[in-house]
XYZ file of N, CA, C and O in Angstrom:
876
model
N 160.667 246.241 43.700
C 161.553 245.871 43.997
C 161.997 246.498 46.075
O 162.507 245.904 46.646
N 160.588 247.461 45.600
C 159.489 247.034 47.301
C 159.447 245.624 48.081
O 160.154 245.858 48.815
N 158.688 245.573 46.812
C 158.172 243.815 47.237
C 159.689 243.230 47.856
O 159.014 241.734 48.049
N 160.520 243.281 46.601
C 161.729 242.780 47.419
C 162.893 242.683 48.744
O 162.354 241.938 49.173
N 161.810 243.632 49.217
C 162.800 244.128 50.255
C 161.912 243.739 51.200
O 162.752 243.912 51.999
N 160.556 244.064 50.966
C 159.882 244.030 51.851
C 159.942 242.177 52.703
O 159.897 241.781 53.688
N 160.751 241.162 51.348
C 160.061 239.945 51.472
C 161.443 240.000 52.368
O 161.579 238.603 53.365
N 162.529 240.550 52.342
C 164.170 240.513 52.510
C 164.207 240.255 53.915
O 164.354 239.702 54.458
N 162.874 241.373 54.405
C 163.426 242.265 55.578
C 161.946 240.909 56.309
O 162.628 240.699 57.766
N 161.608 240.792 55.814
C 160.399 239.437 56.858
C 161.082 238.227 56.887
O 161.036 237.830 57.792
N 162.369 238.341 55.659
C 162.993 236.938 55.986
C 163.713 236.806 57.102
O 164.614 235.812 57.745
N 164.562 238.601 56.954
C 165.594 238.767 58.040
C 164.685 238.352 59.213
O 165.711 238.529 60.522
N 163.333 238.976 59.260
C 163.138 239.313 61.121
C 162.490 237.624 60.892
O 163.155 236.927 62.845
N 161.797 236.685 60.539
C 161.656 235.274 61.150
C 163.024 234.292 61.167
O 163.491 233.893 62.425
N 164.371 234.911 60.595
C 165.457 234.256 60.742
C 166.230 235.038 62.586
O 166.678 233.924 62.726
N 165.287 236.053 62.317
C 166.317 236.937 64.527
C 165.074 235.905 65.104
O 165.845 235.943 66.648
N 164.248 235.957 64.702
C 162.886 235.111 65.854
C 163.257 233.904 65.322
O 163.751 233.629 66.833
N 163.947 233.227 64.317
C 164.047 231.696 65.529
C 165.385 231.627 65.872
O 165.454 231.290 66.545
N 166.095 232.831 65.461
C 167.586 232.223 66.548
C 167.225 232.669 67.299
O 167.925 232.041 68.369
N 166.587 233.956 68.092
C 166.082 233.592 69.434
C 165.639 232.768 70.320
O 165.722 231.719 71.470
N 164.324 231.862 69.323
C 163.764 230.816 70.298
C 165.151 230.389 69.968
O 164.891 229.462 71.502
N 165.540 229.199 69.130
C 166.670 228.215 69.381
C 167.457 228.986 70.481
O 167.424 227.939 71.052
N 167.953 229.993 70.758
C 168.593 230.149 71.941
C 168.726 229.791 72.904
O 168.864 230.094 73.847
N 166.799 230.609 73.401
C 166.010 230.112 74.393
C 165.983 228.886 74.766
O 166.259 228.465 75.893
N 165.843 228.567 73.741
C 165.362 226.872 73.530
C 166.655 226.124 74.690
O 166.651 225.464 75.344
N 167.714 226.481 74.084
C 169.265 226.084 74.078
C 169.373 226.244 75.414
O 170.005 225.038 76.238
N 169.845 227.636 76.176
C 169.420 227.817 77.230
C 168.668 227.570 77.838
O 169.366 226.626 78.821
N 167.370 227.297 77.364
C 166.720 226.279 78.690
C 166.689 225.015 79.432
O 166.812 224.216 80.243
N 167.153 223.762 77.251
C 167.995 222.309 78.098
C 169.773 222.970 78.974
O 169.390 221.721 79.754
N 170.512 223.765 78.759
C 171.481 223.799 79.120
C 170.909 224.662 80.876
O 171.477 223.809 82.135
N 170.439 224.630 81.401
C 169.861 225.534 83.024
C 169.079 223.896 83.326
O 170.052 223.494 84.425
N 168.913 223.227 83.095
C 167.595 221.804 83.500
C 169.257 221.002 82.593
O 168.456 220.124 84.226
N 169.397 220.908 82.662
C 170.837 219.725 82.359
C 171.445 220.288 83.589
O 172.018 219.119 84.521
N 171.877 221.319 84.016
C 172.648 221.886 85.256
C 171.698 221.500 86.324
O 172.228 220.879 87.164
N 170.728 221.919 86.683
C 169.743 221.827 88.054
C 169.741 220.374 87.774
O 169.445 220.051 88.654
N 169.689 219.576 87.060
C 169.316 217.677 87.115
C 170.857 217.142 87.767
O 171.536 216.433 88.814
N 171.999 218.369 87.175
C 173.610 217.561 88.027
C 173.306 217.943 89.265
O 174.193 217.209 89.512
N 172.805 218.784 89.156
C 173.416 219.822 91.288
C 171.866 218.827 91.623
O 172.222 217.933 92.969
N 171.255 217.724 91.236
C 169.943 217.533 91.686
C 170.723 216.418 92.376
O 170.366 215.441 93.636
N 171.345 215.329 91.077
C 171.789 214.283 90.897
C 173.341 214.624 91.952
O 172.670 212.991 93.208
N 173.723 215.281 92.404
C 175.013 215.098 92.719
C 174.490 214.845 94.829
O 174.801 214.522 95.451
N 173.261 216.332 94.498
C 172.876 216.195 96.356
C 172.153 214.696 96.324
O 172.512 214.900 97.820
N 171.486 213.943 95.514
C 171.237 213.082 95.816
C 172.058 212.135 96.208
O 172.183 211.135 97.507
N 173.351 211.514 95.448
C 174.736 210.758 96.202
C 174.697 211.308 97.554
O 175.421 210.524 97.894
N 175.227 213.156 97.021
C 175.937 213.445 98.488
C 175.053 212.757 99.501
O 175.373 212.285 100.575
N 173.192 213.374 99.927
C 172.919 212.879 100.880
C 172.670 210.791 101.274
O 172.683 210.502 102.090
N 172.402 209.929 99.730
C 173.009 208.718 100.034
C 173.966 208.662 100.566
O 174.378 207.238 101.360
N 175.141 209.174 100.613
C 176.306 208.481 101.131
C 176.548 208.920 102.672
O 176.762 208.258 103.870
N 176.239 210.030 102.869
C 175.741 210.117 104.386
C 174.887 209.448 105.010
O 175.092 208.641 105.944
N 173.705 209.038 104.406
C 172.694 208.232 104.431
C 173.424 206.922 105.369
O 173.266 206.227 106.250
N 174.512 206.555 104.056
C 174.992 205.252 104.813
C 176.152 205.103 105.349
O 176.423 204.865 106.304
N 176.983 206.714 105.385
C 177.364 206.793 107.001
C 176.799 206.793 107.954
O 177.379 206.161 109.055
N 176.124 207.132 108.349
C 175.552 207.145 109.917
C 174.531 205.833 109.665
O 174.374 205.629 111.302
N 174.547 205.136 108.634
C 174.206 203.733 108.712
C 175.134 203.540 109.962
O 174.319 201.993 110.188
N 176.425 203.429 109.226
C 177.355 202.479 109.831
C 178.390 203.765 111.116
O 179.115 202.987 111.450
N 177.438 203.572 111.971
C 178.466 204.940 113.110
C 177.428 205.365 114.396
O 176.356 204.956 114.250
N 178.178 205.016 114.775
C 177.368 204.761 116.611
C 176.828 206.846 116.362
O 177.943 207.632 116.260
N 175.565 206.842 117.230
C 175.468 208.520 117.435
C 175.732 209.409 118.156
O 176.318 210.359 118.212
N 176.187 208.375 118.968
C 176.602 208.902 120.291
C 178.194 209.219 119.949
O 178.832 210.918 120.906
N 179.219 208.217 119.877
C 180.332 208.771 119.763
C 181.208 208.733 118.562
O 182.787 209.365 118.324
N 180.134 208.109 117.376
C 181.153 208.893 115.939
C 181.500 207.483 115.297
O 182.299 207.628 114.731
N 181.723 206.610 116.221
C 183.275 205.346 115.442
C 181.932 204.131 114.960
O 179.927 204.612 114.969
N 182.578 203.411 114.734
C 181.989 201.870 114.315
C 180.344 201.922 114.865
O 180.970 201.918 115.787
N 179.261 201.678 114.353
C 178.491 200.351 115.497
C 178.932 199.574 114.804
O 179.331 198.779 114.489
N 177.639 198.658 115.622
C 177.562 197.013 115.092
C 177.412 196.394 113.738
O 178.316 195.653 113.370
N 176.508 196.843 113.260
C 176.349 197.007 111.614
C 178.258 197.667 111.098
O 178.522 196.350 110.081
N 178.958 198.099 111.133
C 180.434 198.228 110.480
C 181.127 197.067 110.990
O 181.572 197.063 110.419
N 181.397 196.951 112.230
C 181.469 195.936 112.538
C 181.727 194.374 112.585
O 182.545 193.952 112.134
N 180.343 194.061 111.873
C 180.638 192.918 111.230
C 180.498 192.704 110.356
O 181.404 191.730 109.518
N 180.646 194.071 109.764
C 180.982 194.033 107.936
C 182.445 193.778 108.349
O 183.171 193.235 107.045
N 183.076 194.929 108.468
C 184.986 194.729 108.784
C 185.343 193.062 109.726
O 186.130 192.709 108.918
N 184.332 192.615 110.592
C 184.687 191.595 111.045
C 184.526 190.191 109.962
O 185.558 189.567 109.874
N 184.152 190.105 108.856
C 183.694 189.299 108.032
C 184.896 189.598 107.309
O 185.475 188.506 106.083
N 185.390 190.498 106.603
C 186.166 190.694 105.782
C 187.520 190.306 106.135
O 188.078 190.315 105.685
N 188.001 190.272 107.412
C 188.896 190.386 107.616
C 189.033 188.996 108.218
O 190.873 187.874 107.868
N 188.028 187.772 108.422
C 188.379 186.264 108.078
C 189.410 185.417 107.357
O 189.518 186.034 105.393
N 189.969 185.703 107.475
C 191.536 184.325 106.897
C 190.981 183.434 105.384
O 190.097 182.456 105.949
N 191.569 183.506 104.150
C 190.826 182.311 103.571
C 192.004 181.015 103.500
O 190.149 180.225 103.084
N 192.433 181.296 104.534
C 193.008 180.047 104.405
C 193.793 179.607 105.874
O 193.842 181.174 106.726
N 194.096 178.616 106.369
C 194.582 178.400 107.709
C 195.468 179.048 108.522
O 196.010 179.222 109.061
N 196.667 179.126 107.304
C 198.025 179.397 107.674
C 198.603 180.854 107.256
O 199.228 181.277 107.437
N 197.362 181.597 106.789
C 196.588 183.165 106.984
C 197.181 183.560 108.301
O 196.584 182.806 109.004
N 197.942 184.793 107.541
C 198.017 185.319 109.424
C 196.428 185.124 110.361
O 195.473 185.859 109.368
N 196.123 185.734 111.317
C 195.000 185.401 111.705
C 194.504 186.715 113.047
O 195.841 187.060 113.487
N 193.533 187.532 112.629
C 193.026 188.313 112.932
C 193.014 188.787 114.186
O 192.580 186.621 115.300
N 192.772 189.379 115.513
C 192.944 189.351 116.815
C 190.871 190.092 117.144
O 191.010 191.518 116.527
N 190.832 189.878 118.269
C 189.481 190.431 118.187
C 188.969 190.120 120.026
O 189.416 189.480 121.199
N 188.578 191.739 120.365
C 188.587 191.955 121.401
C 187.707 192.498 121.991
O 186.881 193.181 121.504
N 186.505 192.330 122.296
C 185.443 192.276 123.451
C 185.459 193.280 124.491
O 186.596 192.635 125.477
N 185.600 194.518 124.592
C 185.784 195.414 125.983
C 184.436 195.683 126.767
O 183.361 196.636 125.729
N 184.064 195.334 128.191
C 182.881 195.839 128.134
C 184.133 196.857 129.851
O 183.872 196.363 130.820
N 182.266 197.445 129.973
C 182.852 198.682 131.232
C 182.149 198.438 132.454
O 180.696 197.991 132.358
N 182.926 198.015 133.315
C 182.198 197.507 134.627
C 181.532 198.184 135.244
O 182.135 199.982 135.336
N 180.575 197.832 135.288
C 179.485 198.806 136.431
C 179.400 200.192 136.105
O 178.506 200.930 137.025
N 178.434 199.472 134.737
C 178.438 201.313 133.990
C 176.727 201.569 134.802
O 177.085 202.276 134.536
N 176.464 200.069 134.943
C 174.580 200.679 135.071
C 174.501 202.091 136.070
O 173.274 202.035 137.036
N 175.756 201.063 137.619
C 175.141 202.001 138.587
C 175.933 203.542 138.316
O 175.544 204.417 138.898
N 176.393 204.138 137.233
C 177.428 205.340 136.553
C 175.768 205.319 136.353
O 174.918 206.735 137.266
N 174.908 205.472 135.419
C 173.646 205.667 134.989
C 172.761 205.613 136.304
O 172.056 206.864 136.214
N 172.528 204.505 137.113
C 171.594 204.899 138.411
C 172.426 205.703 138.829
O 170.771 206.870 140.429
N 173.289 206.240 139.202
C 173.694 208.040 140.310
C 173.693 208.738 139.707
O 173.368 209.584 140.088
N 174.324 208.700 138.685
C 174.661 210.136 137.704
C 173.899 210.861 136.871
O 173.636 211.955 136.728
N 173.781 209.178 136.484
C 172.261 210.278 135.470
C 172.825 209.892 133.524
O 173.830 209.386 133.340
N 172.020 209.120 133.282
C 172.782 209.236 131.966
C 173.455 209.627 130.644
O 174.355 209.312 129.976
N 173.062 211.440 131.057
C 174.099 212.021 130.471
C 175.385 211.929 130.938
O 175.759 211.952 130.265
N 175.026 211.705 132.071
C 176.721 212.117 132.702
C 177.211 209.966 131.884
O 178.531 210.531 131.813
N 176.380 209.378 132.260
C 177.675 207.938 131.836
C 176.987 208.382 130.097
O 178.603 206.960 129.324
N 176.511 209.212 129.684
C 176.889 208.981 127.738
C 178.404 209.722 127.786
O 179.403 208.937 126.967
N 178.631 211.024 129.072
C 180.075 211.446 128.431
C 181.387 210.268 128.845
O 182.101 210.111 128.271
N 180.941 209.089 129.795
C 181.905 208.906 129.861
C 181.550 207.514 128.836
O 183.308 207.409 128.481
N 181.224 207.242 128.305
C 181.535 206.366 127.067
C 181.830 206.988 126.614
O 183.204 206.404 125.537
N 181.679 208.332 125.359
C 182.113 209.761 124.885
C 184.559 209.408 124.569
O 184.887 208.596 124.664
N 184.133 209.829 126.856
C 185.473 209.218 127.343
C 186.580 208.402 126.949
O 187.752 208.112 126.452
N 185.635 206.424 127.330
C 186.454 205.122 127.032
C 186.228 205.346 125.312
O 187.861 204.991 125.101
N 185.705 205.518 124.450
C 185.996 205.697 123.402
C 186.971 206.239 122.824
O 187.775 205.924 121.552
N 187.226 207.540 122.804
C 188.446 208.787 122.303
C 189.184 207.793 122.996
O 190.533 207.438 121.853
N 189.393 207.584 124.110
C 191.518 206.542 124.914
C 191.007 205.500 123.622
O 193.260 205.443 123.136
N 189.800 204.833 123.227
C 190.542 202.812 122.983
C 190.951 203.429 121.321
O 192.011 203.245 120.522
N 190.136 204.855 120.947
C 190.370 204.828 119.576
C 192.077 205.533 119.713
O 192.959 204.383 118.455
N 192.368 205.899 120.719
C 193.473 206.574 120.135
C 194.589 205.932 120.871
O 195.886 205.794 120.100
N 194.417 205.071 122.118
C 195.510 203.289 122.139
C 196.128 203.103 121.231
O 197.014 202.150 120.830
N 194.684 202.713 120.268
C 194.694 200.835 119.171
C 195.385 202.007 118.161
O 196.124 201.208 117.650
N 195.062 202.764 118.283
C 196.238 203.825 116.461
C 195.345 203.533 115.209
O 194.501 202.826 115.350
N 196.930 202.559 114.688
C 196.327 202.178 113.223
C 196.625 200.401 113.960
O 196.967 199.747 112.668
N 196.631 200.294 115.177
C 196.794 198.612 114.956
C 195.799 197.813 114.586
O 195.106 197.066 114.560
N 194.205 198.468 115.265
C 193.412 197.792 114.383
C 192.340 198.955 113.857
O 192.393 200.138 114.745
N 190.800 198.332 114.199
C 189.891 199.517 114.390
C 188.698 198.767 115.592
O 188.637 198.020 116.407
N 188.248 200.460 116.728
C 187.313 200.484 117.843
C 185.790 200.383 116.991
O 185.674 200.981 116.093
N 185.000 199.968 117.841
C 183.449 200.227 117.127
C 182.952 199.925 119.108
O 183.325 199.156 120.306
N 181.548 200.355 118.710
C 180.810 200.624 119.848
C 180.014 199.574 119.150
O 178.588 199.644 118.624
N 179.621 198.142 119.945
C 178.528 197.012 119.287
C 177.117 196.886 120.089
O 176.885 195.781 119.754
N 177.718 197.874 121.826
C 176.014 197.880 122.104
C 176.174 199.212 123.157
O 176.153 200.300 123.255
N 175.873 199.261 124.457
C 175.420 199.997 124.962
C 176.363 200.455 125.424
O 177.522 201.466 126.073
N 177.282 199.500 126.105
C 179.141 199.998 127.265
C 179.470 198.822 126.933
O 181.558 198.872 126.973
N 179.259 198.702 125.641
C 180.750 196.710 125.012
C 180.680 197.661 123.403
O 180.472 197.941 122.914
N 182.082 197.616 123.634
C 182.824 198.015 122.363
C 183.729 196.909 121.884
O 183.892 195.564 122.647
N 184.577 196.664 120.792
C 184.888 195.829 119.593
C 186.177 195.956 119.551
O 186.554 197.039 118.901
N 187.566 195.830 119.689
C 188.501 195.952 118.591
C 189.197 195.283 118.028
O 188.681 193.522 118.060
N 189.433 195.427 116.189
C 189.731 194.534 115.291
C 190.855 194.441 114.975
O 190.858 196.350 114.768
N 191.700 193.593 115.336
C 193.294 194.437 115.006
C 193.778 192.691 113.894
O 193.571 191.645 114.417
N 194.083 193.665 112.273
C 194.386 192.720 111.429
C 195.452 191.618 111.825
O 195.408 190.121 111.030
N 196.793 192.598 112.553
C 197.445 191.856 112.232
C 198.513 191.632 114.040
O 199.223 192.840 113.808
N 198.187 190.957 114.738
C 198.105 190.779 116.375
C 199.075 189.001 116.818
O 197.513 188.917 116.250
N 199.826 189.494 116.835
C 199.979 187.577 117.782
C 199.635 187.112 118.811
O 199.222 188.583 119.313
N 198.983 186.729 119.606
C 198.260 186.369 120.775
C 199.432 187.131 121.748
O 198.583 188.406 122.537
N 200.406 187.410 122.089
C 201.724 187.905 122.847
C 200.946 189.359 122.805
O 201.057 190.129 124.136
N 201.297 190.119 121.665
C 200.952 191.337 121.208
C 199.964 191.386 121.255
O 199.941 192.593 122.255
N 198.525 190.811 121.567
C 197.458 191.315 120.932
C 196.900 191.657 122.943
O 196.612 192.407 123.569
N 197.267 190.194 124.313
C 196.887 190.127 125.737
C 197.711 191.452 125.588
O 198.079 192.205 126.498
N 199.403 192.466 125.628
C 200.292 193.337 125.853
C 198.756 194.562 125.620
O 198.759 195.824 126.181
N 198.085 194.613 124.160
C 197.463 196.019 123.634
C 196.784 195.997 125.010
O 195.970 196.700 124.777
N 195.716 194.556 124.767
C 194.725 194.199 125.728
C 194.636 194.967 127.127
O 194.260 195.860 128.518
N 196.371 195.074 127.144
C 196.403 194.999 129.336
C 196.639 197.010 128.910
O 196.162 197.391 130.035
N 197.078 197.118 128.138
C 197.707 199.003 128.061
C 195.453 199.261 127.421
O 195.487 201.174 128.746
N 194.722 199.214 127.217
C 194.064 199.361 126.578
C 193.231 198.962 128.834
O 192.417 200.238 128.934
N 192.956 197.856 129.386
C 192.912 197.560 130.776
C 192.993 198.927 131.603
O 192.384 199.566 132.238
N 194.387 199.354 131.681
C 195.062 199.796 132.082
C 194.794 201.701 132.528
O 194.443 202.425 133.587
N 194.858 201.922 130.776
C 194.015 203.537 130.521
C 193.307 203.536 130.735
O 192.681 204.557 131.559
N 192.016 202.818 130.949
C 191.123 202.896 131.050
C 190.854 203.363 132.490
O 190.122 204.355 133.004
N 190.642 202.268 132.948
C 191.249 202.781 135.210
C 192.054 203.757 135.042
O 191.131 204.577 135.876
N 192.413 204.399 134.280
C 193.491 205.203 134.684
C 192.503 206.871 134.218
O 192.852 208.050 134.370
N 191.387 206.394 133.583
C 191.054 207.941 132.726
C 190.221 208.745 134.196
O 189.418 208.235 135.314
N 190.355 210.305 133.433
C 189.690 211.049 134.467
C 188.511 211.612 134.782
O 188.059 212.083 133.519
N 187.751 210.890 135.347
C 185.973 210.903 135.313
C 186.432 212.132 135.474
O 185.976 212.773 135.872
N 184.612 213.055 134.638
C 183.994 214.237 135.090
C 183.752 214.155 136.450
O 183.248 213.207 136.556
N 183.898 215.202 137.202
C 183.541 215.249 138.796
C 181.811 214.891 139.013
O 180.778 214.624 140.087
N 180.696 215.114 137.705
C 179.316 214.395 138.024
C 179.538 213.321 138.403
O 177.823 212.428 138.128
N 180.149 212.679 137.438
C 179.815 211.434 137.044
C 180.144 210.204 138.465
O 179.772 209.939 138.678
N 180.185 210.753 139.268
C 180.935 210.423 140.408
C 181.837 210.497 140.772
O 182.878 210.390 140.374
N 182.670 209.513 142.044
C 183.766 209.840 142.610
C 184.372 208.310 142.392
O 183.969 207.274 141.614
N 186.422 208.020 142.486
C 186.065 207.445 141.272
C 187.026 206.480 140.311
O 186.400 207.536 139.565
N 186.815 205.347 139.372
C 187.309 205.235 138.243
C 186.193 204.180 137.699
O 185.371 203.362 138.734
N 186.254 204.329 136.524
C 185.441 203.349 136.119
C 186.673 202.343 135.346
O 187.926 202.043 134.680
N 186.320 201.156 135.254
C 187.214 199.520 134.375
C 186.528 198.759 133.722
O 185.449 199.357 133.462
N 187.288 198.135 133.064
C 186.675 197.175 131.751
C 187.712 195.319 132.473
O 188.951 195.443 132.710
N 186.107 195.748 131.606
C 187.166 193.926 131.934
C 186.761 193.739 129.963
O 185.691 194.139 129.223
N 188.062 192.763 129.709
C 188.513 191.907 127.855
C 188.243 191.186 128.017
O 189.376 190.436 128.495
N 187.770 190.238 126.533
C 188.075 188.897 126.411
C 188.961 189.147 124.771
O 187.947 190.042 123.593
N 189.942 188.119 125.067
C 190.367 188.420 123.380
C 190.811 187.364 123.476
O 190.605 185.571 123.679
N 190.142 187.427 121.372
C 190.228 185.675 121.167
C 190.656 185.936 119.517
O 190.323 187.261 118.789
N 192.021 185.010 119.191
C 192.164 185.257 118.084
C 191.332 184.549 117.173
O 191.064 182.690 117.569
N 191.379 184.817 116.216
C 190.815 183.886 114.521
C 191.209 182.328 113.839
O 192.586 182.735 114.666
N 190.703 181.113 115.144
C 191.212 180.051 114.292
C 190.219 179.147 113.432
O 189.173 179.088 113.616
N 190.607 179.162 112.700
C 190.462 178.927 111.095
C 190.058 177.847 111.019
O 188.409 176.756 111.169
N 190.244 176.785 112.396
C 190.240 175.137 112.420
C 188.584 174.533 113.254
O 188.638 174.282 113.327
N 189.038 176.460 114.503
C 187.926 175.849 115.084
C 186.635 177.184 115.106
O 185.242 176.890 115.357
N 186.796 177.762 114.034
C 185.828 178.662 114.306
C 185.115 179.152 112.783
O 186.055 179.553 111.352
N 183.768 179.279 112.219
C 183.907 178.688 111.331
C 182.877 180.231 110.536
O 183.568 180.691 109.314
N 182.563 180.860 111.345
C 182.152 182.600 110.620
C 182.731 183.501 112.151
O 183.140 182.836 113.191
N 182.234 184.761 111.754
C 182.383 185.680 112.733
C 181.600 185.806 114.346
O 182.064 185.770 114.995
N 180.164 185.064 113.998
C 179.776 184.275 114.981
C 180.253 183.392 115.954
O 180.458 183.008 117.869
N 180.788 182.613 115.489
C 182.343 181.626 116.298
C 183.079 182.713 116.758
O 183.198 182.277 117.927
N 183.232 182.880 116.486
C 184.694 183.674 116.663
C 184.302 184.933 117.795
O 185.130 185.254 118.728
N 183.375 185.424 117.779
C 183.137 186.519 118.794
C 181.972 185.325 119.933
O 182.620 186.127 121.136
N 182.337 184.440 120.271
C 181.646 183.607 120.723
C 182.585 183.789 121.784
O 182.617 183.188 122.621
N 183.957 182.690 120.997
C 185.020 182.931 121.779
C 185.074 184.022 122.491
O 186.367 183.476 123.634
N 185.085 184.880 122.304
C 185.490 186.437 122.737
C 184.457 186.578 123.479
O 185.170 187.212 124.975
N 183.490 186.323 123.136
C 182.891 186.386 124.921
C 182.700 185.659 125.824
O 183.052 185.932 127.627
N 183.130 184.728 125.692
C 183.502 183.430 126.718
C 184.560 183.796 127.910
O 184.529 183.836 128.919
N 185.986 184.525 127.078
C 186.766 185.090 127.453
C 186.711 186.149 128.190
O 186.897 186.178 129.055
N 186.077 187.095 127.574
C 185.189 188.154 128.243
C 185.009 188.078 129.899
O 184.612 188.641 130.996
N 183.418 186.746 130.086
C 182.708 186.661 131.056
C 183.454 185.359 132.008
O 183.684 186.204 133.583
N 185.127 185.172 131.577
C 185.496 184.907 131.943
C 186.688 186.118 132.942
O 186.204 185.570 134.450
N 186.544 187.070 132.193
C 187.211 188.493 132.941
C 186.584 189.233 134.061
O 186.896 189.406 135.433
N 185.354 188.530 133.887
C 184.353 189.517 134.863
C 183.728 188.137 135.774
O 183.745 189.038 137.262
N 183.831 187.583 135.846
C 183.735 186.173 136.793
C 185.161 186.071 137.747
O 184.568 185.438 138.643
N 186.199 186.410 137.319
C 187.067 186.239 138.170
C 187.714 187.722 138.576
O 188.646 187.343 140.021
N 186.118 188.195 138.758
C 186.727 189.723 139.257
C 186.768 191.024 138.381
O 187.015 192.598 139.146
N 186.492 191.124 137.757
C 186.681 192.116 136.679
C 187.888 193.280 136.659
O 188.724 193.011 136.959
N 188.009 193.950 136.208
C 189.704 195.325 135.471
C 190.095 193.623 135.230
O 191.721 193.349 135.532
N 189.951 193.029 134.240
C 191.347 192.491 133.578
C 190.953 192.150 132.115
O 189.917 191.814 132.101
N 192.174 191.568 131.328
C 191.756 191.025 129.887
C 191.964 189.177 130.254
O 193.518 188.542 130.733
N 191.083 189.050 129.599
C 191.341 187.459 129.112
C 191.707 186.921 127.473
O 191.079 187.053 127.203
N 192.373 185.942 128.088
C 192.490 185.094 126.531
C 191.434 184.558 126.009
O 191.663 183.384 127.601
N 191.167 184.284 124.953
C 190.156 183.006 124.862
C 191.229 180.989 124.660
O 192.401 181.476 124.674
N 190.283 180.387 126.035
C 191.199 178.947 125.576
C 191.064 178.098 124.173
O 189.888 178.519 124.186
N 191.588 176.950 124.381
C 191.350 176.517 122.545
C 190.225 175.944 122.319
O 190.300 175.369 121.485
N 190.063 176.000 123.499
C 188.120 174.337 123.487
C 187.318 175.693 123.571
O 185.975 175.080 123.627
N 187.030 177.249 124.306
C 186.092 178.048 123.312
C 185.331 177.794 122.155
O 186.981 177.950 121.302
């Protein structure tokens, strides 16, 4: 009887030990699974942040050139009769003068100010990007030519009316704007579309700056 009792006690102890070991192993596996989940979630969040940073201008927080090109490509109509998007290229006039006289920090403040105004004025009609030093782009998916020029004039006059920081120097800042409606018969891709808008922007600057010019049918 004593031998059987000892055997039963040893069996009970083995069962308790096995239970503890199994429970510890399960708890360890659960902890590892939780840690892996948290690690993967952090990696995904970090990857998403990196992708976002790759498409954002670090100064103004709006789309950069890469994001602009992606968005512009997505707007190209598949058919000639489809609604044509509008591209505006906006260049701040004599911006180098601000950098040279007031310094680059003040020039950056002016760019942030212009960027904020453009985003507010464009609203849900389009999307604003900074594609160069003092050059911005506005993509409007559904604007007719006349409406696009009215918006361009609103942007031009609004930029000229912006209150500049006192440190940026006296006077105001102006902008020249080139406007091009995508034409599937003449523009094969985004590059052709941008060349048309750039030619209109060059015409605006050549004719005195602080004006908006529409691309001609031969651009």
